[in-house]
Amino acid sequence: MAIMSFIFVFFFFSSLQPILSLYEDQVGLMDWHQQYIGKVKQAVFHTHKTGRKRVVASTEQNIIATLDLRSGEIFWRHVLGPNDVVDGIDIALGKYVITLSSGGSILRAWNLPDGQMVWESSLHGPKHSKSLLLTTNLIIEKDNSLIVFSNGRLNAVSCIDGEVLWKKDFEEESLEVQQVIQPPGSDFIYVVGFAASSQFETYKINAKNGELLKHESTAFSGRFSGEVSLVSSETVAALDSTGSILLTISFHNGKISSQQTPVSNLLEDSPGLAVIIHSSVTGIFAIKTDAATIFIRVIGEGKLEVVEKTNHETVVSDALTISEGQQAFALVQHAGSNIHLTVKPAHDWDSNLLKESIKMDQQRGFVHKVFINNYIRTDRSHGFRALIVMEDHSLLLLQQGAIVWSREDGLASIIDVTTSELPVEKAGVSVAKVELNLFEWLKGHVLKLKGTLMLATPEDIAAIQYMRLKSSEKSKMTRDHNGFRKLLIALTRAGKLFALHTGDGRIVWSHLLQSLHKSESCRQPIGLNLHQWQVPHHHALDENPSVLVVGRCGPSSDALGVLSLVDSYTGKEFSSLRLVHSVAQVIPLPYTDSTEQRLHLLIDADKHAHLYPKTPEAIDIFQSEFSNVYWYSVDDDNGIIKGYALKTKCSGNVADEFCFDSRELWSIVLPSESEKIITTATRKLNEAVHTQAKLIADQDVMYKYISSNLLFVATVAPKASGEIGSVTPEESWLVVYLIDTVTGRVLHRMTHHGSQGPVQAVLSENWVVYHYFNLRAHRYEMSVIEIYDQSRADNKDVWKLVVGNHNLTSPVSSYSRAEVITKSQSYFFTHSLKAIAVTLTVKGITSKQLLIGTIGDQVLALDKRFLDPRRSVNPTQAEREEGIIPLTDSLPIIPQSYITHSLRVEGLQSIITVAAKLESTTLVFAHGLDLFFTHYAPSRTYDSLTEDFSYALLLITIVALVAAIFVTWILSQRKELQDRWR
C-alpha cells in the first residue's frame, strides 16, 4: 500500500512539471518588442479640451502616427508604401488628419481618435510639380474645403467626403509654383511662382469656383534660386541664383513691386552662399550662411531691418496663432551642453513669451526641427510646449524647462548590427548585490509553486508575470552560462551607435559618432557597416571588446573613408580616423594579433588593399599569410564579377607599408543585354559544419561540397529588374550561379524561365535556398540547390577507412578541379507569401530552420527538411526513417511557426541570428521600423531546463521521495517482523 502511495505521489508531481513547461513556453517565448516611427519631419498638435491631447507626425520613413502628449506612446500609426512619400499633414475640423502624399497625387483623411481612413482622393495632373497643402480656413465651420496644389493643378477638395469641388490647371511648362496663399477671411487665393527662373508670376483665383481673377508677372534681371519665404499674405522673400541678392516681392491688389538688397548690406563678411530658412512668421524671415544666421523684419514698402544676428546653431519653428491677430514662434539655440528655447511674439521681437534653458545630452547632437504648441495656465497666461527633433533622430517634448519624455526613433533606421559578449562576473562580488535577498527568493518560488498547483489568485498571477518580466537574472550586465545575455550593437542612419541588452531591450549606452558628424572636411558622412574589432578571450579578460565602424564622406564609392573604434562596454569612441583612401569593400581576416585585435583589409575604389590595424605585429602576421588572401568584387551595374589576389606593396605610395596592390585572377562578364545582377549571397564567416558527410537511405554516403569561397549570384533579364508584373513571362527569366571565388569556376548554373525578382537567398554548408516570383504561375516560389563532392566517393569503402587507404586527410586546394554533382527542387507556398528577408538558425546537430521575413512583417520558421531536393511523393521506408518528408503540392504554413506570433515588425528589413552557448537555442533579432528579439529552439530545449524551472517543486519531489522511501522501509520491516512471528 505504501509503495502504491509513493508511486501515486511521484507521478502526480512529475505530471505537473510538463504542464508548467508548456505554459512557460507559450508565455516566455517572446522576449521584447519595441515600436518606433522614425525621424519626424512634420508635426501638428491637437490639444482641444475634449479628448486626449496628442500630436500628429509624419516621418522620413513614410509613417503617419499620433503620439500621446503625456507619455510619447503611439496611439496609432500607418506605414505607407516606399514610394508614398508624405508631402504634407494637417488636422481638419478637429477630427480628421489630412495627409498629402505620393508627390501630391493622393489626398487622404484619417479619423483622429482611431486612425481609420475616412476617404481617399486621387489628384493627378498634367505635370509633376511641388506639392502644397492649404488648410488655413478650415477653422471656419461653413467652409469645409481643402486647397491642394499638386501635379501642376490647383484643387479644392471637400474635407467631408474627398470630392473634388473644382480644379484649375497651370499648364505653363516653365512655371514653378512656390506658394499658395489665402489671406484670412478672404474669398480669393494667390498662387505665386517663377517662370523660366527669372520671371515672377502671381495668379488671383476665386476660392469658391476656381475662376481666374487676375494674372500679373514681372521680370528679374537675374535668376531666382531656392525656397521662397512667406513674409505676409501679400509679400514673399527670395534669393537670386548667386545667393548674394535678397528680393522682397509684394503683390498687393495684384500689382507686383520688388526690392533688391545685397546680402552683404545685412551681414558683413559673409562667406559662402546664403539660404532662406523656411518659416511662416508674419513680417519676419531668416537667412543663413556658413558664418551666422540673421533674422530680418520687413518694414513698410519692402524695407528690411536686421533684428538679430546669431553665430550659434539656430532652429526656427513655424508661426503659431495664440490669440486673434497674434502669433508666436520659437527659437532654439545651442550653448555648450544646454539648449536655449525662446518663444517670441511675431509683432515684438524684443519681448519674450518664454525663455528656458534645458540641459541636453551631447550624444543627441544638434536640434534639427522644432514645433511648438500653447496652452492656458491657471493664471490665464500662455504656456508653451516644444517638440524637437534631434540630430540622432530622437524626439523630445519640452515643457516648463524640463524634458517630459523622449523617444529614440533613430532605432527605426538601423544600418547594421553586431553582437558583443558581456563581461564575466568577477569573483568576490556579494550575492546580495546581484541577486534578490533570501526572503524574496523564497517568496518567488512559493508563488511559482502556487501557480503550478493552480492555487494562485489573480494577484499572485500578476506578481508572477511581473517577476518574469523584471527578472534581475535576465537583465544583469554579466554573462550567463547559457550565453543568452549579450549586447546588440546597432549602427543607425544618423551615425549613432546603440548598445541594446538582449534581456529586456533597454539601451545600455548610445554614442553619436564624431567620425560620422557633418563637418567641412566631410560634408555627407554615411555609415556603412560594423565589424568586431577586438574580442578578448579568457586569457585577456582585462581588455574590453570593441567594434569597428566603417563609413565614408559621401554616397559614391570613391569618397574618402572614415573609421571609428568604439568600446563595446562603455560606448566610448577611443579612436577615430579619416582615411586618405576610399572604402569600397571591407574584408575581416581570420587572423588576430596578441591583443586579440582582428586584422581587416579595406579595399579602395582602385582595388588597393589597406591593412588595419597598422602595427608591426599585424604586418608580420599578414605577410606570413600573404599568399592565402583572395577576394572578389561584384559590379552590379555592368554585370562583372572579378577575383583578386595580392601582388606587392603599393607602387604609387611607397611610404605606406600597409598598402598592397592587387592582381586580377579571373573575371566573369555577364551579357548586359540578357542578364542583370540583383542578388549575391555567401556563407557566414563563423558558420560551423557539424559533419561533412550525409548518410542516405540505402546506407550510401554523400560528401558535402564545403567551401567558404562559394558565392551565389542571381541575375534577371534587364527588362525584369523593375516591379513584379512590369514584363510578360516571355520577356523575363531568372538565372542563378554557384561560383568558386578563388578560381572563378562556375560550379552550377540554372535558369528559371518566366520568373522575376526580387530574390532573397541564404547559403549554408553545401546548399542554398532562394525565393523569387513565378510570373507564369502567379505565385512566389522557393528553390533549393544542394552540391556534393564526388572526388571523395572512394571513401565509402569501410575497409579502406580501417587500413587508412583513404583521402580524407589529403590537402584540398581550390585550384584542383573538384568533381561535383547538384540536386535541386522548387516549391511554392499555398498562400502568396513573399519573403523580404531570409536567414538561418545555426548550431551543431540542432535541426536547421529557415527564418523568413514575410510581406506581412512577421517572421516565419520553416524546417529545412521541407526544402529537401530528395523529397518524393512516395518515399521508401528507409527514406522515411532518414527523415525525408513526402512531397506535397506546396510548402506548409503552420500558424504556430510564426515566431513573432501576432506581433508585426513594421518595415522588416533584416533578421540576425546569433548562436547561444546552448546547442539547442538561437538568439533571433529582427529589425525594421520596430525591433523584435526572442530565443528560438527549433528542436526544443533538449539540453537545458527552462528559465522558470520550479526548484521548489523539485525540492518537494525529492523530500517526498526520501520520505516515501523511509516510510516504505519502516513498513517493510514491520511486515517482515510480523511474517516471522507467524
PDB file of C-alpha atoms in Angstrom, residues 549-676:
ATOM      1  CA  VAL A 549      32.583  51.330 -37.543  1.00  0.00           C
ATOM      2  CA  VAL A 550      33.244  51.914 -41.236  1.00  0.00           C
ATOM      3  CA  GLY A 551      31.844  54.905 -43.113  1.00  0.00           C
ATOM      4  CA  ARG A 552      32.663  57.324 -45.876  1.00  0.00           C
ATOM      5  CA  CYS A 553      32.261  61.023 -46.679  1.00  0.00           C
ATOM      6  CA  GLY A 554      29.743  60.778 -49.500  1.00  0.00           C
ATOM      7  CA  PRO A 555      27.384  58.429 -51.315  1.00  0.00           C
ATOM      8  CA  SER A 556      29.812  57.494 -54.112  1.00  0.00           C
ATOM      9  CA  SER A 557      32.125  54.507 -53.763  1.00  0.00           C
ATOM     10  CA  ASP A 558      35.226  56.664 -54.371  1.00  0.00           C
ATOM     11  CA  ALA A 559      34.502  59.009 -51.421  1.00  0.00           C
ATOM     12  CA  LEU A 560      37.118  59.022 -48.667  1.00  0.00           C
ATOM     13  CA  GLY A 561      36.524  56.578 -45.829  1.00  0.00           C
ATOM     14  CA  VAL A 562      36.275  57.115 -42.079  1.00  0.00           C
ATOM     15  CA  LEU A 563      36.897  54.624 -39.262  1.00  0.00           C
ATOM     16  CA  SER A 564      35.898  54.594 -35.605  1.00  0.00           C
ATOM     17  CA  LEU A 565      36.841  52.196 -32.815  1.00  0.00           C
ATOM     18  CA  VAL A 566      34.271  52.031 -30.027  1.00  0.00           C
ATOM     19  CA  ASP A 567      34.409  50.249 -26.674  1.00  0.00           C
ATOM     20  CA  SER A 568      31.555  47.726 -26.554  1.00  0.00           C
ATOM     21  CA  TYR A 569      31.001  48.083 -22.790  1.00  0.00           C
ATOM     22  CA  THR A 570      31.087  51.858 -22.405  1.00  0.00           C
ATOM     23  CA  GLY A 571      30.373  53.233 -25.880  1.00  0.00           C
ATOM     24  CA  LYS A 572      33.497  55.403 -25.706  1.00  0.00           C
ATOM     25  CA  GLU A 573      34.966  56.252 -29.108  1.00  0.00           C
ATOM     26  CA  PHE A 574      38.655  55.798 -28.306  1.00  0.00           C
ATOM     27  CA  SER A 575      39.924  56.182 -31.849  1.00  0.00           C
ATOM     28  CA  SER A 576      38.693  57.993 -34.941  1.00  0.00           C
ATOM     29  CA  LEU A 577      40.454  58.181 -38.277  1.00  0.00           C
ATOM     30  CA  ARG A 578      39.716  59.972 -41.555  1.00  0.00           C
ATOM     31  CA  LEU A 579      41.294  57.896 -44.298  1.00  0.00           C
ATOM     32  CA  VAL A 580      43.189  59.153 -47.312  1.00  0.00           C
ATOM     33  CA  HIS A 581      41.602  56.468 -49.467  1.00  0.00           C
ATOM     34  CA  SER A 582      38.085  55.281 -50.271  1.00  0.00           C
ATOM     35  CA  VAL A 583      36.384  52.185 -48.852  1.00  0.00           C
ATOM     36  CA  ALA A 584      34.655  50.016 -51.431  1.00  0.00           C
ATOM     37  CA  GLN A 585      34.862  46.727 -49.509  1.00  0.00           C
ATOM     38  CA  VAL A 586      35.789  45.532 -46.008  1.00  0.00           C
ATOM     39  CA  ILE A 587      37.235  42.028 -45.574  1.00  0.00           C
ATOM     40  CA  PRO A 588      37.616  40.702 -41.999  1.00  0.00           C
ATOM     41  CA  LEU A 589      40.576  38.309 -41.981  1.00  0.00           C
ATOM     42  CA  PRO A 590      40.670  35.142 -39.828  1.00  0.00           C
ATOM     43  CA  TYR A 591      43.805  36.343 -38.019  1.00  0.00           C
ATOM     44  CA  THR A 592      44.287  38.199 -34.732  1.00  0.00           C
ATOM     45  CA  ASP A 593      47.305  39.715 -33.027  1.00  0.00           C
ATOM     46  CA  SER A 594      48.460  39.196 -29.435  1.00  0.00           C
ATOM     47  CA  THR A 595      45.853  41.666 -28.104  1.00  0.00           C
ATOM     48  CA  GLU A 596      43.032  39.808 -29.923  1.00  0.00           C
ATOM     49  CA  GLN A 597      42.605  42.628 -32.459  1.00  0.00           C
ATOM     50  CA  ARG A 598      41.268  41.192 -35.679  1.00  0.00           C
ATOM     51  CA  LEU A 599      43.033  42.036 -38.924  1.00  0.00           C
ATOM     52  CA  HIS A 600      40.973  43.737 -41.654  1.00  0.00           C
ATOM     53  CA  LEU A 601      41.591  44.521 -45.296  1.00  0.00           C
ATOM     54  CA  LEU A 602      39.961  47.668 -46.661  1.00  0.00           C
ATOM     55  CA  ILE A 603      39.703  47.650 -50.449  1.00  0.00           C
ATOM     56  CA  ASP A 604      39.515  51.070 -52.116  1.00  0.00           C
ATOM     57  CA  ALA A 605      37.949  52.024 -55.446  1.00  0.00           C
ATOM     58  CA  ASP A 606      41.263  51.384 -57.255  1.00  0.00           C
ATOM     59  CA  LYS A 607      41.463  47.837 -55.825  1.00  0.00           C
ATOM     60  CA  HIS A 608      44.324  48.617 -53.477  1.00  0.00           C
ATOM     61  CA  ALA A 609      44.238  46.653 -50.221  1.00  0.00           C
ATOM     62  CA  HIS A 610      44.946  48.513 -46.969  1.00  0.00           C
ATOM     63  CA  LEU A 611      45.740  46.537 -43.825  1.00  0.00           C
ATOM     64  CA  TYR A 612      44.361  47.549 -40.407  1.00  0.00           C
ATOM     65  CA  PRO A 613      45.444  47.803 -37.627  1.00  0.00           C
ATOM     66  CA  LYS A 614      48.617  49.499 -38.768  1.00  0.00           C
ATOM     67  CA  THR A 615      51.027  47.845 -36.367  1.00  0.00           C
ATOM     68  CA  PRO A 616      54.324  45.968 -36.920  1.00  0.00           C
ATOM     69  CA  GLU A 617      52.833  42.810 -35.402  1.00  0.00           C
ATOM     70  CA  ALA A 618      49.848  42.969 -37.774  1.00  0.00           C
ATOM     71  CA  ILE A 619      52.066  43.308 -40.828  1.00  0.00           C
ATOM     72  CA  ASP A 620      54.207  40.353 -39.713  1.00  0.00           C
ATOM     73  CA  ILE A 621      51.136  38.134 -39.268  1.00  0.00           C
ATOM     74  CA  PHE A 622      49.713  39.272 -42.577  1.00  0.00           C
ATOM     75  CA  GLN A 623      52.903  38.699 -44.540  1.00  0.00           C
ATOM     76  CA  SER A 624      53.049  35.103 -43.318  1.00  0.00           C
ATOM     77  CA  GLU A 625      49.574  34.527 -44.810  1.00  0.00           C
ATOM     78  CA  PHE A 626      50.095  36.801 -47.800  1.00  0.00           C
ATOM     79  CA  SER A 627      49.665  34.103 -50.441  1.00  0.00           C
ATOM     80  CA  ASN A 628      46.402  32.796 -48.933  1.00  0.00           C
ATOM     81  CA  VAL A 629      44.388  36.005 -49.203  1.00  0.00           C
ATOM     82  CA  TYR A 630      41.812  36.188 -52.012  1.00  0.00           C
ATOM     83  CA  TRP A 631      38.720  38.259 -52.526  1.00  0.00           C
ATOM     84  CA  TYR A 632      36.173  39.111 -55.182  1.00  0.00           C
ATOM     85  CA  SER A 633      34.142  42.112 -56.300  1.00  0.00           C
ATOM     86  CA  VAL A 634      30.707  42.328 -57.876  1.00  0.00           C
ATOM     87  CA  ASP A 635      29.828  45.191 -60.222  1.00  0.00           C
ATOM     88  CA  ASP A 636      26.037  45.075 -60.336  1.00  0.00           C
ATOM     89  CA  ASP A 637      25.635  47.836 -62.926  1.00  0.00           C
ATOM     90  CA  ASN A 638      27.980  46.339 -65.503  1.00  0.00           C
ATOM     91  CA  GLY A 639      27.410  42.655 -64.671  1.00  0.00           C
ATOM     92  CA  ILE A 640      31.065  41.883 -63.951  1.00  0.00           C
ATOM     93  CA  ILE A 641      32.404  39.579 -61.219  1.00  0.00           C
ATOM     94  CA  LYS A 642      36.149  39.549 -60.624  1.00  0.00           C
ATOM     95  CA  GLY A 643      38.535  37.651 -58.375  1.00  0.00           C
ATOM     96  CA  TYR A 644      41.721  39.140 -56.925  1.00  0.00           C
ATOM     97  CA  ALA A 645      44.855  38.205 -55.038  1.00  0.00           C
ATOM     98  CA  LEU A 646      47.582  40.340 -53.506  1.00  0.00           C
ATOM     99  CA  LYS A 647      50.640  41.228 -55.552  1.00  0.00           C
ATOM    100  CA  THR A 648      53.131  43.612 -53.967  1.00  0.00           C
ATOM    101  CA  LYS A 649      53.179  46.735 -51.863  1.00  0.00           C
ATOM    102  CA  CYS A 650      51.562  49.767 -53.444  1.00  0.00           C
ATOM    103  CA  SER A 651      53.898  51.172 -56.087  1.00  0.00           C
ATOM    104  CA  GLY A 652      52.349  54.628 -56.034  1.00  0.00           C
ATOM    105  CA  ASN A 653      52.608  55.040 -52.263  1.00  0.00           C
ATOM    106  CA  VAL A 654      55.926  53.594 -51.164  1.00  0.00           C
ATOM    107  CA  ALA A 655      55.762  55.240 -47.739  1.00  0.00           C
ATOM    108  CA  ASP A 656      52.701  53.208 -46.725  1.00  0.00           C
ATOM    109  CA  GLU A 657      53.910  49.703 -45.970  1.00  0.00           C
ATOM    110  CA  PHE A 658      50.354  48.648 -45.114  1.00  0.00           C
ATOM    111  CA  CYS A 659      49.084  49.202 -48.665  1.00  0.00           C
ATOM    112  CA  PHE A 660      49.203  46.410 -51.260  1.00  0.00           C
ATOM    113  CA  ASP A 661      48.498  46.229 -54.966  1.00  0.00           C
ATOM    114  CA  SER A 662      46.186  43.517 -56.247  1.00  0.00           C
ATOM    115  CA  ARG A 663      46.231  41.337 -59.326  1.00  0.00           C
ATOM    116  CA  GLU A 664      43.191  40.132 -61.185  1.00  0.00           C
ATOM    117  CA  LEU A 665      42.904  36.342 -61.249  1.00  0.00           C
ATOM    118  CA  TRP A 666      39.692  35.855 -63.160  1.00  0.00           C
ATOM    119  CA  SER A 667      36.596  37.663 -64.352  1.00  0.00           C
ATOM    120  CA  ILE A 668      33.089  36.687 -65.360  1.00  0.00           C
ATOM    121  CA  VAL A 669      31.335  39.134 -67.685  1.00  0.00           C
ATOM    122  CA  LEU A 670      27.622  38.561 -67.954  1.00  0.00           C
ATOM    123  CA  PRO A 671      25.876  39.697 -71.158  1.00  0.00           C
ATOM    124  CA  SER A 672      24.317  43.074 -70.327  1.00  0.00           C
ATOM    125  CA  GLU A 673      21.572  42.631 -72.918  1.00  0.00           C
ATOM    126  CA  SER A 674      20.230  39.487 -71.231  1.00  0.00           C
ATOM    127  CA  GLU A 675      21.313  39.460 -67.545  1.00  0.00           C
ATOM    128  CA  LYS A 676      21.471  41.962 -64.701  1.00  0.00           C
TER     129      LYS A 676
END
